[in-house]
């Protein structure tokens, strides 16, 4: 607990005095060990400040723990954000081998496929992923938005309308 408090104070100091950022990163990477909360704090800090460094950080951690659910999600999410769609597609396939019922990976795979100009496969994958979705309205909304985009690409106005109505229903429930 003391270590975490000190680290949080160090992070706050770097926010006020960015010239110490490299010392923070170095300390979190080298001095405090490759696992545990300090590594998570470093990842969160990097995501907020440098997604490229965060991606490399999580990728390195994933090498030591290739089936870690949270790390897989973080790496694939950053690949999508950085438009590394081919890499994200490959990553989602590997993730689905280990976690075949996790809707997150179906969603990311659908996003990657649509951006790789494979809208038909994206739509099929997204619809399959919806079958595994339980009580996550935010992710459900993302699925529907992606399905709308996929079906727009496929020039299928019936499906676009169907999923747009589902988006509207979810939006009305949240208001």
PDB file of C-alpha atoms in Angstrom:
ATOM      1  CA  UNK A   1       0.000   0.000   0.000  1.00  0.00           C
ATOM      2  CA  UNK A   2       2.838   2.365   0.821  1.00  0.00           C
ATOM      3  CA  UNK A   3       4.526   1.567  -2.497  1.00  0.00           C
ATOM      4  CA  UNK A   4       1.307   2.283  -4.385  1.00  0.00           C
ATOM      5  CA  UNK A   5       0.843   5.600  -2.552  1.00  0.00           C
ATOM      6  CA  UNK A   6       4.394   6.641  -3.388  1.00  0.00           C
ATOM      7  CA  UNK A   7       3.893   5.712  -7.033  1.00  0.00           C
ATOM      8  CA  UNK A   8       0.638   7.672  -7.214  1.00  0.00           C
ATOM      9  CA  UNK A   9       2.435  10.668  -5.700  1.00  0.00           C
ATOM     10  CA  UNK A  10       5.182  10.254  -8.304  1.00  0.00           C
ATOM     11  CA  UNK A  11       2.565  10.168 -11.088  1.00  0.00           C
ATOM     12  CA  UNK A  12       1.018  13.365  -9.697  1.00  0.00           C
ATOM     13  CA  UNK A  13       4.441  15.008  -9.618  1.00  0.00           C
ATOM     14  CA  UNK A  14       4.990  14.113 -13.279  1.00  0.00           C
ATOM     15  CA  UNK A  15       1.641  15.687 -14.180  1.00  0.00           C
ATOM     16  CA  UNK A  16       2.856  18.911 -12.612  1.00  0.00           C
ATOM     17  CA  UNK A  17       6.469  18.565 -13.798  1.00  0.00           C
ATOM     18  CA  UNK A  18       6.549  16.566 -17.048  1.00  0.00           C
ATOM     19  CA  UNK A  19      10.342  16.717 -17.213  1.00  0.00           C
ATOM     20  CA  UNK A  20      10.364  13.789 -14.718  1.00  0.00           C
ATOM     21  CA  UNK A  21       8.273  11.527 -16.938  1.00  0.00           C
ATOM     22  CA  UNK A  22      11.207   9.412 -18.119  1.00  0.00           C
ATOM     23  CA  UNK A  23      12.273   8.803 -14.517  1.00  0.00           C
ATOM     24  CA  UNK A  24       8.741   7.660 -13.679  1.00  0.00           C
ATOM     25  CA  UNK A  25       8.643   5.264 -16.614  1.00  0.00           C
ATOM     26  CA  UNK A  26      12.104   3.951 -15.847  1.00  0.00           C
ATOM     27  CA  UNK A  27      11.269   3.427 -12.185  1.00  0.00           C
ATOM     28  CA  UNK A  28       8.022   1.637 -12.935  1.00  0.00           C
ATOM     29  CA  UNK A  29       9.608  -0.549 -15.628  1.00  0.00           C
ATOM     30  CA  UNK A  30      12.915  -1.455 -14.006  1.00  0.00           C
ATOM     31  CA  UNK A  31      12.844  -0.911 -10.285  1.00  0.00           C
ATOM     32  CA  UNK A  32       9.466  -2.302  -9.348  1.00  0.00           C
ATOM     33  CA  UNK A  33       9.373  -5.587 -11.238  1.00  0.00           C
ATOM     34  CA  UNK A  34       7.586  -6.907 -14.284  1.00  0.00           C
ATOM     35  CA  UNK A  35       4.327  -7.939 -12.613  1.00  0.00           C
ATOM     36  CA  UNK A  36       1.671  -6.592 -10.330  1.00  0.00           C
ATOM     37  CA  UNK A  37       0.068  -3.271  -9.656  1.00  0.00           C
ATOM     38  CA  UNK A  38       3.055  -1.131 -10.566  1.00  0.00           C
ATOM     39  CA  UNK A  39       3.055  -2.546 -14.054  1.00  0.00           C
ATOM     40  CA  UNK A  40      -0.652  -1.825 -14.313  1.00  0.00           C
ATOM     41  CA  UNK A  41      -0.115   1.750 -13.126  1.00  0.00           C
ATOM     42  CA  UNK A  42       2.572   2.179 -15.780  1.00  0.00           C
ATOM     43  CA  UNK A  43       0.232   0.838 -18.476  1.00  0.00           C
ATOM     44  CA  UNK A  44      -2.597   3.136 -17.433  1.00  0.00           C
ATOM     45  CA  UNK A  45      -0.234   6.097 -17.301  1.00  0.00           C
ATOM     46  CA  UNK A  46       1.118   5.335 -20.769  1.00  0.00           C
ATOM     47  CA  UNK A  47      -2.353   4.889 -22.289  1.00  0.00           C
ATOM     48  CA  UNK A  48      -3.259   8.394 -21.137  1.00  0.00           C
ATOM     49  CA  UNK A  49      -0.004   9.924 -22.356  1.00  0.00           C
ATOM     50  CA  UNK A  50       1.472   7.826 -25.167  1.00  0.00           C
ATOM     51  CA  UNK A  51      -0.590   5.061 -26.749  1.00  0.00           C
ATOM     52  CA  UNK A  52       2.347   3.804 -28.786  1.00  0.00           C
ATOM     53  CA  UNK A  53       4.447   3.270 -25.650  1.00  0.00           C
ATOM     54  CA  UNK A  54       1.444   1.750 -23.889  1.00  0.00           C
ATOM     55  CA  UNK A  55       0.958  -0.662 -26.780  1.00  0.00           C
ATOM     56  CA  UNK A  56       4.593  -1.776 -26.619  1.00  0.00           C
ATOM     57  CA  UNK A  57       4.372  -2.075 -22.828  1.00  0.00           C
ATOM     58  CA  UNK A  58       1.285  -4.301 -22.985  1.00  0.00           C
ATOM     59  CA  UNK A  59       2.699  -6.295 -25.894  1.00  0.00           C
ATOM     60  CA  UNK A  60       5.849  -7.056 -23.895  1.00  0.00           C
ATOM     61  CA  UNK A  61       3.765  -8.134 -20.914  1.00  0.00           C
ATOM     62  CA  UNK A  62       1.638 -10.308 -23.177  1.00  0.00           C
ATOM     63  CA  UNK A  63       4.736 -12.216 -24.321  1.00  0.00           C
ATOM     64  CA  UNK A  64       5.183 -13.442 -20.741  1.00  0.00           C
ATOM     65  CA  UNK A  65       1.483 -14.174 -20.285  1.00  0.00           C
ATOM     66  CA  UNK A  66      -0.050 -14.814 -23.736  1.00  0.00           C
ATOM     67  CA  UNK A  67      -3.478 -15.898 -22.470  1.00  0.00           C
ATOM     68  CA  UNK A  68      -4.066 -13.022 -20.041  1.00  0.00           C
ATOM     69  CA  UNK A  69      -7.590 -11.840 -20.843  1.00  0.00           C
ATOM     70  CA  UNK A  70      -7.120  -8.212 -19.783  1.00  0.00           C
ATOM     71  CA  UNK A  71      -3.818  -7.849 -21.623  1.00  0.00           C
ATOM     72  CA  UNK A  72      -5.294  -9.351 -24.783  1.00  0.00           C
ATOM     73  CA  UNK A  73      -8.163  -6.849 -24.646  1.00  0.00           C
ATOM     74  CA  UNK A  74      -5.813  -3.918 -24.068  1.00  0.00           C
ATOM     75  CA  UNK A  75      -3.431  -4.899 -26.863  1.00  0.00           C
ATOM     76  CA  UNK A  76      -6.193  -5.507 -29.408  1.00  0.00           C
ATOM     77  CA  UNK A  77      -8.010  -2.323 -28.387  1.00  0.00           C
ATOM     78  CA  UNK A  78      -4.846  -0.286 -28.959  1.00  0.00           C
ATOM     79  CA  UNK A  79      -4.249  -2.043 -32.288  1.00  0.00           C
ATOM     80  CA  UNK A  80      -7.724  -0.976 -33.412  1.00  0.00           C
ATOM     81  CA  UNK A  81      -7.140   2.604 -32.193  1.00  0.00           C
ATOM     82  CA  UNK A  82      -3.811   2.708 -34.045  1.00  0.00           C
ATOM     83  CA  UNK A  83      -5.490   1.263 -37.166  1.00  0.00           C
ATOM     84  CA  UNK A  84      -3.372  -1.901 -37.123  1.00  0.00           C
ATOM     85  CA  UNK A  85      -6.338  -3.862 -38.411  1.00  0.00           C
ATOM     86  CA  UNK A  86      -4.480  -6.855 -39.834  1.00  0.00           C
ATOM     87  CA  UNK A  87      -2.589  -7.303 -36.560  1.00  0.00           C
ATOM     88  CA  UNK A  88      -5.797  -6.884 -34.561  1.00  0.00           C
ATOM     89  CA  UNK A  89      -7.543  -9.451 -36.761  1.00  0.00           C
ATOM     90  CA  UNK A  90      -4.788 -12.002 -36.106  1.00  0.00           C
ATOM     91  CA  UNK A  91      -4.839 -11.172 -32.396  1.00  0.00           C
ATOM     92  CA  UNK A  92      -8.584 -11.655 -32.133  1.00  0.00           C
ATOM     93  CA  UNK A  93      -8.327 -15.044 -33.821  1.00  0.00           C
ATOM     94  CA  UNK A  94      -5.737 -16.139 -31.246  1.00  0.00           C
ATOM     95  CA  UNK A  95      -7.806 -14.674 -28.410  1.00  0.00           C
ATOM     96  CA  UNK A  96     -10.931 -16.493 -29.588  1.00  0.00           C
ATOM     97  CA  UNK A  97      -9.039 -19.787 -29.559  1.00  0.00           C
ATOM     98  CA  UNK A  98      -8.542 -19.303 -25.824  1.00  0.00           C
ATOM     99  CA  UNK A  99     -11.785 -17.416 -25.063  1.00  0.00           C
ATOM    100  CA  UNK A 100     -14.320 -18.612 -27.659  1.00  0.00           C
ATOM    101  CA  UNK A 101     -17.326 -17.062 -25.920  1.00  0.00           C
ATOM    102  CA  UNK A 102     -15.955 -13.596 -25.147  1.00  0.00           C
ATOM    103  CA  UNK A 103     -17.949 -10.979 -27.048  1.00  0.00           C
ATOM    104  CA  UNK A 104     -15.180  -8.368 -26.751  1.00  0.00           C
ATOM    105  CA  UNK A 105     -13.023 -10.319 -29.141  1.00  0.00           C
ATOM    106  CA  UNK A 106     -15.876 -10.796 -31.631  1.00  0.00           C
ATOM    107  CA  UNK A 107     -16.470  -7.062 -31.561  1.00  0.00           C
ATOM    108  CA  UNK A 108     -12.807  -6.219 -32.175  1.00  0.00           C
ATOM    109  CA  UNK A 109     -12.620  -8.874 -34.891  1.00  0.00           C
ATOM    110  CA  UNK A 110     -15.670  -7.331 -36.566  1.00  0.00           C
ATOM    111  CA  UNK A 111     -14.117  -3.868 -36.460  1.00  0.00           C
ATOM    112  CA  UNK A 112     -10.868  -5.204 -37.912  1.00  0.00           C
ATOM    113  CA  UNK A 113     -12.649  -7.119 -40.679  1.00  0.00           C
ATOM    114  CA  UNK A 114     -14.795  -4.149 -41.686  1.00  0.00           C
ATOM    115  CA  UNK A 115     -11.707  -1.971 -41.904  1.00  0.00           C
ATOM    116  CA  UNK A 116      -9.983  -4.650 -43.971  1.00  0.00           C
ATOM    117  CA  UNK A 117     -12.832  -4.323 -46.500  1.00  0.00           C
ATOM    118  CA  UNK A 118     -14.422  -7.609 -45.460  1.00  0.00           C
ATOM    119  CA  UNK A 119     -17.782  -6.224 -44.365  1.00  0.00           C
ATOM    120  CA  UNK A 120     -19.649  -9.473 -45.006  1.00  0.00           C
ATOM    121  CA  UNK A 121     -17.354 -11.424 -42.685  1.00  0.00           C
ATOM    122  CA  UNK A 122     -17.475  -8.536 -40.209  1.00  0.00           C
ATOM    123  CA  UNK A 123     -21.278  -8.640 -40.069  1.00  0.00           C
ATOM    124  CA  UNK A 124     -21.330 -12.433 -39.654  1.00  0.00           C
ATOM    125  CA  UNK A 125     -18.750 -12.240 -36.891  1.00  0.00           C
ATOM    126  CA  UNK A 126     -20.526  -9.395 -35.086  1.00  0.00           C
ATOM    127  CA  UNK A 127     -23.851 -11.220 -35.190  1.00  0.00           C
ATOM    128  CA  UNK A 128     -22.171 -14.322 -33.764  1.00  0.00           C
ATOM    129  CA  UNK A 129     -20.597 -12.261 -30.998  1.00  0.00           C
ATOM    130  CA  UNK A 130     -23.978 -10.825 -30.029  1.00  0.00           C
ATOM    131  CA  UNK A 131     -25.066 -14.353 -29.109  1.00  0.00           C
ATOM    132  CA  UNK A 132     -22.506 -14.357 -26.289  1.00  0.00           C
ATOM    133  CA  UNK A 133     -23.315 -10.883 -25.003  1.00  0.00           C
ATOM    134  CA  UNK A 134     -24.959 -10.774 -21.585  1.00  0.00           C
ATOM    135  CA  UNK A 135     -25.969  -7.595 -19.742  1.00  0.00           C
ATOM    136  CA  UNK A 136     -23.504  -5.163 -21.274  1.00  0.00           C
ATOM    137  CA  UNK A 137     -25.531  -2.394 -22.887  1.00  0.00           C
ATOM    138  CA  UNK A 138     -22.473  -0.330 -23.801  1.00  0.00           C
ATOM    139  CA  UNK A 139     -20.836  -3.178 -25.724  1.00  0.00           C
ATOM    140  CA  UNK A 140     -24.202  -4.071 -27.244  1.00  0.00           C
ATOM    141  CA  UNK A 141     -24.440  -0.514 -28.585  1.00  0.00           C
ATOM    142  CA  UNK A 142     -20.950  -0.792 -30.086  1.00  0.00           C
ATOM    143  CA  UNK A 143     -21.924  -4.054 -31.783  1.00  0.00           C
ATOM    144  CA  UNK A 144     -25.014  -2.438 -33.322  1.00  0.00           C
ATOM    145  CA  UNK A 145     -23.069   0.603 -34.507  1.00  0.00           C
ATOM    146  CA  UNK A 146     -20.503  -1.661 -36.171  1.00  0.00           C
ATOM    147  CA  UNK A 147     -23.270  -3.735 -37.736  1.00  0.00           C
ATOM    148  CA  UNK A 148     -24.884  -0.600 -39.156  1.00  0.00           C
ATOM    149  CA  UNK A 149     -21.544   0.403 -40.702  1.00  0.00           C
ATOM    150  CA  UNK A 150     -20.961  -3.083 -42.091  1.00  0.00           C
ATOM    151  CA  UNK A 151     -24.410  -3.278 -43.638  1.00  0.00           C
ATOM    152  CA  UNK A 152     -24.058   0.222 -45.088  1.00  0.00           C
ATOM    153  CA  UNK A 153     -20.897  -0.990 -46.805  1.00  0.00           C
ATOM    154  CA  UNK A 154     -22.801  -4.043 -48.051  1.00  0.00           C
ATOM    155  CA  UNK A 155     -25.631  -1.795 -49.280  1.00  0.00           C
ATOM    156  CA  UNK A 156     -28.245  -3.626 -47.226  1.00  0.00           C
ATOM    157  CA  UNK A 157     -30.735  -0.964 -46.085  1.00  0.00           C
ATOM    158  CA  UNK A 158     -33.039  -3.514 -44.419  1.00  0.00           C
ATOM    159  CA  UNK A 159     -30.295  -4.628 -42.018  1.00  0.00           C
ATOM    160  CA  UNK A 160     -29.102  -1.037 -41.536  1.00  0.00           C
ATOM    161  CA  UNK A 161     -32.613  -0.076 -40.479  1.00  0.00           C
ATOM    162  CA  UNK A 162     -32.960  -3.136 -38.224  1.00  0.00           C
ATOM    163  CA  UNK A 163     -29.798  -2.360 -36.279  1.00  0.00           C
ATOM    164  CA  UNK A 164     -30.410   1.389 -36.250  1.00  0.00           C
ATOM    165  CA  UNK A 165     -33.750   0.701 -34.523  1.00  0.00           C
ATOM    166  CA  UNK A 166     -31.926  -1.373 -31.919  1.00  0.00           C
ATOM    167  CA  UNK A 167     -29.515   1.510 -31.334  1.00  0.00           C
ATOM    168  CA  UNK A 168     -32.460   3.888 -30.898  1.00  0.00           C
ATOM    169  CA  UNK A 169     -34.116   1.533 -28.390  1.00  0.00           C
ATOM    170  CA  UNK A 170     -30.907   1.310 -26.338  1.00  0.00           C
ATOM    171  CA  UNK A 171     -30.456   5.081 -26.422  1.00  0.00           C
ATOM    172  CA  UNK A 172     -34.044   5.615 -25.239  1.00  0.00           C
ATOM    173  CA  UNK A 173     -33.559   3.140 -22.358  1.00  0.00           C
ATOM    174  CA  UNK A 174     -30.470   4.976 -21.166  1.00  0.00           C
ATOM    175  CA  UNK A 175     -32.213   8.396 -21.155  1.00  0.00           C
TER     176      UNK A 175
END
